[in-house]
Coordinates of C-alpha atoms and ligand atoms in Angstrom, one line a residue:
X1 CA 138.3 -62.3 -158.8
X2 CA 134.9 -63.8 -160.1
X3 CA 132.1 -62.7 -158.9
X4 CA 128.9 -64.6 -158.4
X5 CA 125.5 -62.4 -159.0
X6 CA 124.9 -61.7 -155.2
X7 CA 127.9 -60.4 -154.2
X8 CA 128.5 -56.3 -154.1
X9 CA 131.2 -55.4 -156.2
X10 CA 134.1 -55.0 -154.5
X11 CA 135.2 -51.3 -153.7
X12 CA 139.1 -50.3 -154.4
X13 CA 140.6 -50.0 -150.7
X14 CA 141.4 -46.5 -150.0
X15 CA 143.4 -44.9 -147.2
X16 CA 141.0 -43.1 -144.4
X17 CA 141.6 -38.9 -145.7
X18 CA 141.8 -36.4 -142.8
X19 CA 138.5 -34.1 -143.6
X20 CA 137.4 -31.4 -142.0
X21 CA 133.7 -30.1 -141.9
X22 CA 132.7 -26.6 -140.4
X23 CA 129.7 -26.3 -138.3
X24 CA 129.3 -30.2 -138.0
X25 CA 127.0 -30.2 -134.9
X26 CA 123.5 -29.5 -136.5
X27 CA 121.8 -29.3 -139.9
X28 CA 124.0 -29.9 -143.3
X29 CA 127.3 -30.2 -142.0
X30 CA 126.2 -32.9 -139.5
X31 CA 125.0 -35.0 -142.3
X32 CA 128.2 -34.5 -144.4
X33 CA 130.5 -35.3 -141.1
X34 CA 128.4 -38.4 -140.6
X35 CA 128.7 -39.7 -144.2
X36 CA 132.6 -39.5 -144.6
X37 CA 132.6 -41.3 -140.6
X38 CA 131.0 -44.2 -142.6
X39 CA 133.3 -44.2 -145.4
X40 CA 136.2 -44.6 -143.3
X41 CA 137.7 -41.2 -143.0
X42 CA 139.1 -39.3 -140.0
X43 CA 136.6 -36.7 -139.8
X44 CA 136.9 -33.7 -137.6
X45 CA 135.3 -30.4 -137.1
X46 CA 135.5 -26.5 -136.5
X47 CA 132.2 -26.5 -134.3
X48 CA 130.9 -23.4 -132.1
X49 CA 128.8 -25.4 -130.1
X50 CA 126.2 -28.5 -129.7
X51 CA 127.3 -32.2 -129.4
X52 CA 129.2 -34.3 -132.5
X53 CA 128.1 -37.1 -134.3
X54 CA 130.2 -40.5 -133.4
X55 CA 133.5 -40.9 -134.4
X56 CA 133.6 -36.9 -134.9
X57 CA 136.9 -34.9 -134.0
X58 CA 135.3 -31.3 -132.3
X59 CA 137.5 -28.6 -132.3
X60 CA 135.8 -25.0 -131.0
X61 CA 136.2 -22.5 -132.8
X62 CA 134.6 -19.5 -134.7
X63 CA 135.0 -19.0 -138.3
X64 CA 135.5 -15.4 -137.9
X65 CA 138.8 -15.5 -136.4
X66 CA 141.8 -16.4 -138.0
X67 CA 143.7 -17.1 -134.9
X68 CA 140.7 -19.6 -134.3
X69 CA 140.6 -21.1 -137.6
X70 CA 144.6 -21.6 -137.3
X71 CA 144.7 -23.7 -134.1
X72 CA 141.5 -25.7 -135.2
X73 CA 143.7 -26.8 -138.2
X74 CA 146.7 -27.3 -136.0
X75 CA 144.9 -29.4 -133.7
X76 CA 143.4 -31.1 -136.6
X77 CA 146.5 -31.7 -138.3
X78 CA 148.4 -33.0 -135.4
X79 CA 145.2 -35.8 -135.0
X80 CA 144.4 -36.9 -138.0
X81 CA 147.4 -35.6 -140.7
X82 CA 147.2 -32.8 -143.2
X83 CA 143.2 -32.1 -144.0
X84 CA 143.0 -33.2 -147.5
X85 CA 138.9 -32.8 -147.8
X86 CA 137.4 -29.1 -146.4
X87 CA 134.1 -28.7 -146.4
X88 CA 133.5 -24.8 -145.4
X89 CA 129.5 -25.4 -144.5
X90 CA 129.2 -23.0 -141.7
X91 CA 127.0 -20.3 -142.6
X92 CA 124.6 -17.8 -141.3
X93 CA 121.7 -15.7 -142.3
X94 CA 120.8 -12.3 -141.1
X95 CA 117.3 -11.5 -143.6
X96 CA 115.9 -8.2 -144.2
X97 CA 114.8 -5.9 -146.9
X98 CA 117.9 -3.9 -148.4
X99 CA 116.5 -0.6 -147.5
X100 CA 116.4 -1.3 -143.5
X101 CA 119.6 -3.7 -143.3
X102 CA 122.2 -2.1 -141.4
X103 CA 125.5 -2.5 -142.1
X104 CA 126.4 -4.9 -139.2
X105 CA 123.8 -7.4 -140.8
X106 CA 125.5 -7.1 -144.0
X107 CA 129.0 -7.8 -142.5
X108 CA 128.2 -10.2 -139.9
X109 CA 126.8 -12.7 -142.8
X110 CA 129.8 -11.9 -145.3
X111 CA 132.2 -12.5 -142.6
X112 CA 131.3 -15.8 -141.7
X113 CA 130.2 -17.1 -144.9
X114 CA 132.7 -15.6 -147.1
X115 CA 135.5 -14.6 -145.5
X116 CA 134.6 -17.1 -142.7
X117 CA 135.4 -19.8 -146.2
X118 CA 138.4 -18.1 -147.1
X119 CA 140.0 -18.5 -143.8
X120 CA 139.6 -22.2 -143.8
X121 CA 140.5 -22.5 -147.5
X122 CA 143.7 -20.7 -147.2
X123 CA 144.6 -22.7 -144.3
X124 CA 143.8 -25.9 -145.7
X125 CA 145.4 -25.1 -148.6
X126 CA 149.2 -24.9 -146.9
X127 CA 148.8 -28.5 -146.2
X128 CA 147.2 -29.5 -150.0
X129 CA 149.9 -27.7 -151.8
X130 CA 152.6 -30.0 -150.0
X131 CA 150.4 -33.0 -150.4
X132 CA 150.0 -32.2 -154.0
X133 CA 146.1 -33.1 -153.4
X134 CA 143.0 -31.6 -152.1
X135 CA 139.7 -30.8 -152.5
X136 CA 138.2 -27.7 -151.2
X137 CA 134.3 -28.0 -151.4
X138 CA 132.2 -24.9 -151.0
X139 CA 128.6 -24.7 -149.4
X140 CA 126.9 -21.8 -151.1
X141 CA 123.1 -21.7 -151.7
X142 CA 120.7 -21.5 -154.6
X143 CA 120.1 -18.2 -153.9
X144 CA 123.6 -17.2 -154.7
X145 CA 122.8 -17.0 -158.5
X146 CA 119.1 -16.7 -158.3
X147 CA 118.8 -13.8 -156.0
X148 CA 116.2 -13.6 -153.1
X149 CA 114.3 -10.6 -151.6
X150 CA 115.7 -9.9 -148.1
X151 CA 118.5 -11.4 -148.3
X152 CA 120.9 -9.1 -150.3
X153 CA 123.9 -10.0 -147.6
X154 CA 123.4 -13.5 -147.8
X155 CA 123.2 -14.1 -151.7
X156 CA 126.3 -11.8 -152.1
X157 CA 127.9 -14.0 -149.4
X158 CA 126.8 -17.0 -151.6
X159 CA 127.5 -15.5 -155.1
X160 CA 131.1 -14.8 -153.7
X161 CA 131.9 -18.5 -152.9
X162 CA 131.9 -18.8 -156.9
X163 CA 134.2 -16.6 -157.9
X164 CA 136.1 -18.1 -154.9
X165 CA 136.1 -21.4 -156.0
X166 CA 137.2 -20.7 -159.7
X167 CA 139.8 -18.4 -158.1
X168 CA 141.1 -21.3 -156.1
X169 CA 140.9 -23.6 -159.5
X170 CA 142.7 -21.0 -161.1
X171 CA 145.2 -21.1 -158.3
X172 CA 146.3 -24.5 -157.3
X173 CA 144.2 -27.0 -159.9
X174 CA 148.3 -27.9 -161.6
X175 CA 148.5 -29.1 -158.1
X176 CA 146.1 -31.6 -157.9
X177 CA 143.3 -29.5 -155.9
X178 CA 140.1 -29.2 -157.0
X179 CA 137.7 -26.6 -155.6
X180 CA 134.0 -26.7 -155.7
X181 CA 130.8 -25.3 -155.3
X182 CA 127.8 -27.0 -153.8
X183 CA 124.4 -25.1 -154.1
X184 CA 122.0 -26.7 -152.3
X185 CA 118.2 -25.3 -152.6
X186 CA 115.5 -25.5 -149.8
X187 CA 116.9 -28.1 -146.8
X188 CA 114.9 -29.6 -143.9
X189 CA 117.1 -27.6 -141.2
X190 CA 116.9 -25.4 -138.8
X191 CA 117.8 -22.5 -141.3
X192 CA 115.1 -23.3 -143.3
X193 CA 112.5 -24.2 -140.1
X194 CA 112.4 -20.6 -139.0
X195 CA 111.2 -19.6 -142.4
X196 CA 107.2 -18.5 -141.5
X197 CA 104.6 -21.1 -142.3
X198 CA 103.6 -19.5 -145.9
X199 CA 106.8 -18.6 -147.3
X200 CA 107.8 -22.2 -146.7
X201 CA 104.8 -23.1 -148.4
X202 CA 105.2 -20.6 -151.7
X203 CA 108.8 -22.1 -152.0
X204 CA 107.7 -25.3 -151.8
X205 CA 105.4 -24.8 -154.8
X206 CA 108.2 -23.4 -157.0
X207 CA 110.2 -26.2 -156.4
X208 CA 109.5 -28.7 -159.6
X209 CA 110.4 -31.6 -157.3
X210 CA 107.9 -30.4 -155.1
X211 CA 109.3 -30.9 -151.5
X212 CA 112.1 -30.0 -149.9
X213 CA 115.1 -32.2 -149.3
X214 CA 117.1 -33.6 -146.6
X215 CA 120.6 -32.9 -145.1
X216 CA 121.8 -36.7 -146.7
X217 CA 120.9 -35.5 -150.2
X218 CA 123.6 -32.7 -150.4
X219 CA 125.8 -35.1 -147.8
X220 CA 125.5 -37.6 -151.0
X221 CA 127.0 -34.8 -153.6
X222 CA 129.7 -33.5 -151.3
X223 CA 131.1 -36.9 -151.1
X224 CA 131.2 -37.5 -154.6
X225 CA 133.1 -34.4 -154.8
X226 CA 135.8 -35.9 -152.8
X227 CA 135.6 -39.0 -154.2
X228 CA 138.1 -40.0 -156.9
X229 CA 135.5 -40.3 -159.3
X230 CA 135.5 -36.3 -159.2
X231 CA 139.1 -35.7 -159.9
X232 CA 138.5 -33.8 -163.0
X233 CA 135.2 -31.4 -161.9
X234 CA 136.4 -27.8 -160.3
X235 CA 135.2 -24.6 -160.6
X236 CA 131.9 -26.1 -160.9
X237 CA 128.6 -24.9 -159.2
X238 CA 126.9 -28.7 -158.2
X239 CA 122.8 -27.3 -158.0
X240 CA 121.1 -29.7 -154.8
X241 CA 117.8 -27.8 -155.6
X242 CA 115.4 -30.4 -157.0
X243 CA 115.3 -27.4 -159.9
X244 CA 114.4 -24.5 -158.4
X245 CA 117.8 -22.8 -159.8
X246 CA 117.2 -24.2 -162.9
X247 CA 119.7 -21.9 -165.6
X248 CA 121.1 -19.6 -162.6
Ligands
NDP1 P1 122.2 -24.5 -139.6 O1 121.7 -23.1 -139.2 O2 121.4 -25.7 -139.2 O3 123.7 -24.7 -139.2 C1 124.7 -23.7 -139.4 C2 126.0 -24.2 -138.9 O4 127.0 -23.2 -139.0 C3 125.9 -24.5 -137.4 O5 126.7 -25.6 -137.1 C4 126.5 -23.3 -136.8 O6 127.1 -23.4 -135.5 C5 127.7 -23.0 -137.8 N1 128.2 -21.7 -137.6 C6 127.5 -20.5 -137.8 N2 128.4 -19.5 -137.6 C7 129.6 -20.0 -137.3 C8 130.9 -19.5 -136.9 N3 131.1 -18.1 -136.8 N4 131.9 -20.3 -136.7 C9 131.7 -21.7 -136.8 N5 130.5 -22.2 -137.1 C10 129.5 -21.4 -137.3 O7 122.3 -24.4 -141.2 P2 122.2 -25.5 -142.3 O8 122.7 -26.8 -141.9 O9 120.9 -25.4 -142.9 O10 123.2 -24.8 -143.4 C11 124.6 -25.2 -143.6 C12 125.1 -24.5 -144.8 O11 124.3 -24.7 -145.9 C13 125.1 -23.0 -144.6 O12 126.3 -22.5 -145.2 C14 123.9 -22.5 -145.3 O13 124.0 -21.2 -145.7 C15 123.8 -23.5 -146.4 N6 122.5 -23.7 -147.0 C16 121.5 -24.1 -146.3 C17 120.2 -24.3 -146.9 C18 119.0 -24.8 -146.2 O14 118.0 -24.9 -146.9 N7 119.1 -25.2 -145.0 C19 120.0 -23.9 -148.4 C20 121.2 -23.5 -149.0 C21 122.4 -23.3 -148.4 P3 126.1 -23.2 -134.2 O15 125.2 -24.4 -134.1 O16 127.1 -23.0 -133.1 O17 125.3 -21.9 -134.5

């Protein structure tokens, strides 16, 4: 078809892809959910609490259950088809210098961000392997490589989601599933809001972009993981840090 100079160029049609998004009431997650809702897909999500954006499937559940993490993928499945697009985003953070964390702190945060990851990757997995497609996208954190003081639990629980994620591509990338990391840096959420007035200042100064960056920005990179355009990136750590990882 010809095209004059005012027209967009047209975009191959594509079949709406069951997704699923933990945690896509607030922050990250809700941006993610609401960009693949305007692409066309059937988005659903593994949500604790906290209203959905339109067009959102909510399932409750908790992460740290595997019973939980089953049914919300049953439910899911039955809705919308096989998830062919996971995008384990629920995370937690439980800060405090090594010497005085207990071990509950410790656990809690590797249990939902870790294992709470694994749970939803081996489950969407099932339906990937029969599909022969899949991507499984990873939210991890800058800090995961880079390291941070007080939060030992939560970088480990980061750092984790890489060897994860190669595992995965290790595992199942002959079957047409990829699995990525996303690393995002310092996001305008409410993770980030309860950071105290002059740490959120001293990060922002080591930041070469200079600011911090919005919930769309790593929305934006997550769907270029899924998109087609991607097919041939996994195993790959995707910085969203406007440099502050920079060689980590
Ligand atoms: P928020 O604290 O705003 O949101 C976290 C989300 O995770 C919420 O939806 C929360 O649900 C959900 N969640 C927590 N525990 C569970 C659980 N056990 N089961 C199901 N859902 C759960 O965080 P952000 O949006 O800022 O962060 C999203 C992801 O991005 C996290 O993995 C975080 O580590 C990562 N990240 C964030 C950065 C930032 O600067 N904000 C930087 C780097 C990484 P509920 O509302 O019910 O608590």
């Amino acid at each position: 078809m010809t095209q004059t100079g005012t027209e967009p160029a047209p975009t191959a049609a594509r079949e709406p892809r069951s997704v699923l998004v933990t945690g896509a009431n607030r922050g990250i997650g809700r941006a993610i959910a609401e960009r693949f809702v305007a692409a066309g897909d059937r988005v659903a999500t593994l949500y604790r609490s906290g209203d959905l954006p339109d067009g959102v499937l909510g399932v409750v559940g908790d992460v740290r259950d595997t019973a939980s993490v089953d049914a919300a993928f049953t439910e899911v499945e039955a809705a919308h088809g096989p998830v062919e697009v996971l995008v384990a985003n629920a995370g937690v953070t439980r800060d405090g210098l090594m010497l005085r964390m207990s071990d509950e702190d410790f656990d809690d945060v590797l249990d939902v961000n870790l294992t709470g990851s694994f749970r939803c990757a081996r489950r969407a997995s099932k339906g990937m392997i029969r599909l022969r497609r899949g991507r499984i996208i990873l939210i991890s954190s800058v800090v995961g490589l880079y390291g941070s003081p007080g939060q030992v639990n939560y970088a480990a629980s980061k750092a984790g989601l890489v060897g994860m994620a190669r595992s995965i591509t290790r595992e199942l990338g002959g079957r047409g599933v990829t699995a990525n990391v996303v690393a995002p840096g310092y996001i305008d959420t409410a993770m980030t809001a309860a950071l105290p007035d002059d740490r959120q200042a001293a990060y922002r100064a080591s930041i070469p972009a200079g600011r911090f960056a919005q919930p769309e920005e790593v929305a934006g990179v997550v769907q270029f993981l899924a998109s087609d355009d991607a097919a041939y990136i996994s195993g790959a750590v995707i910085p969203v840090d406007g440099g502050l990882g920079m060689g980590h």
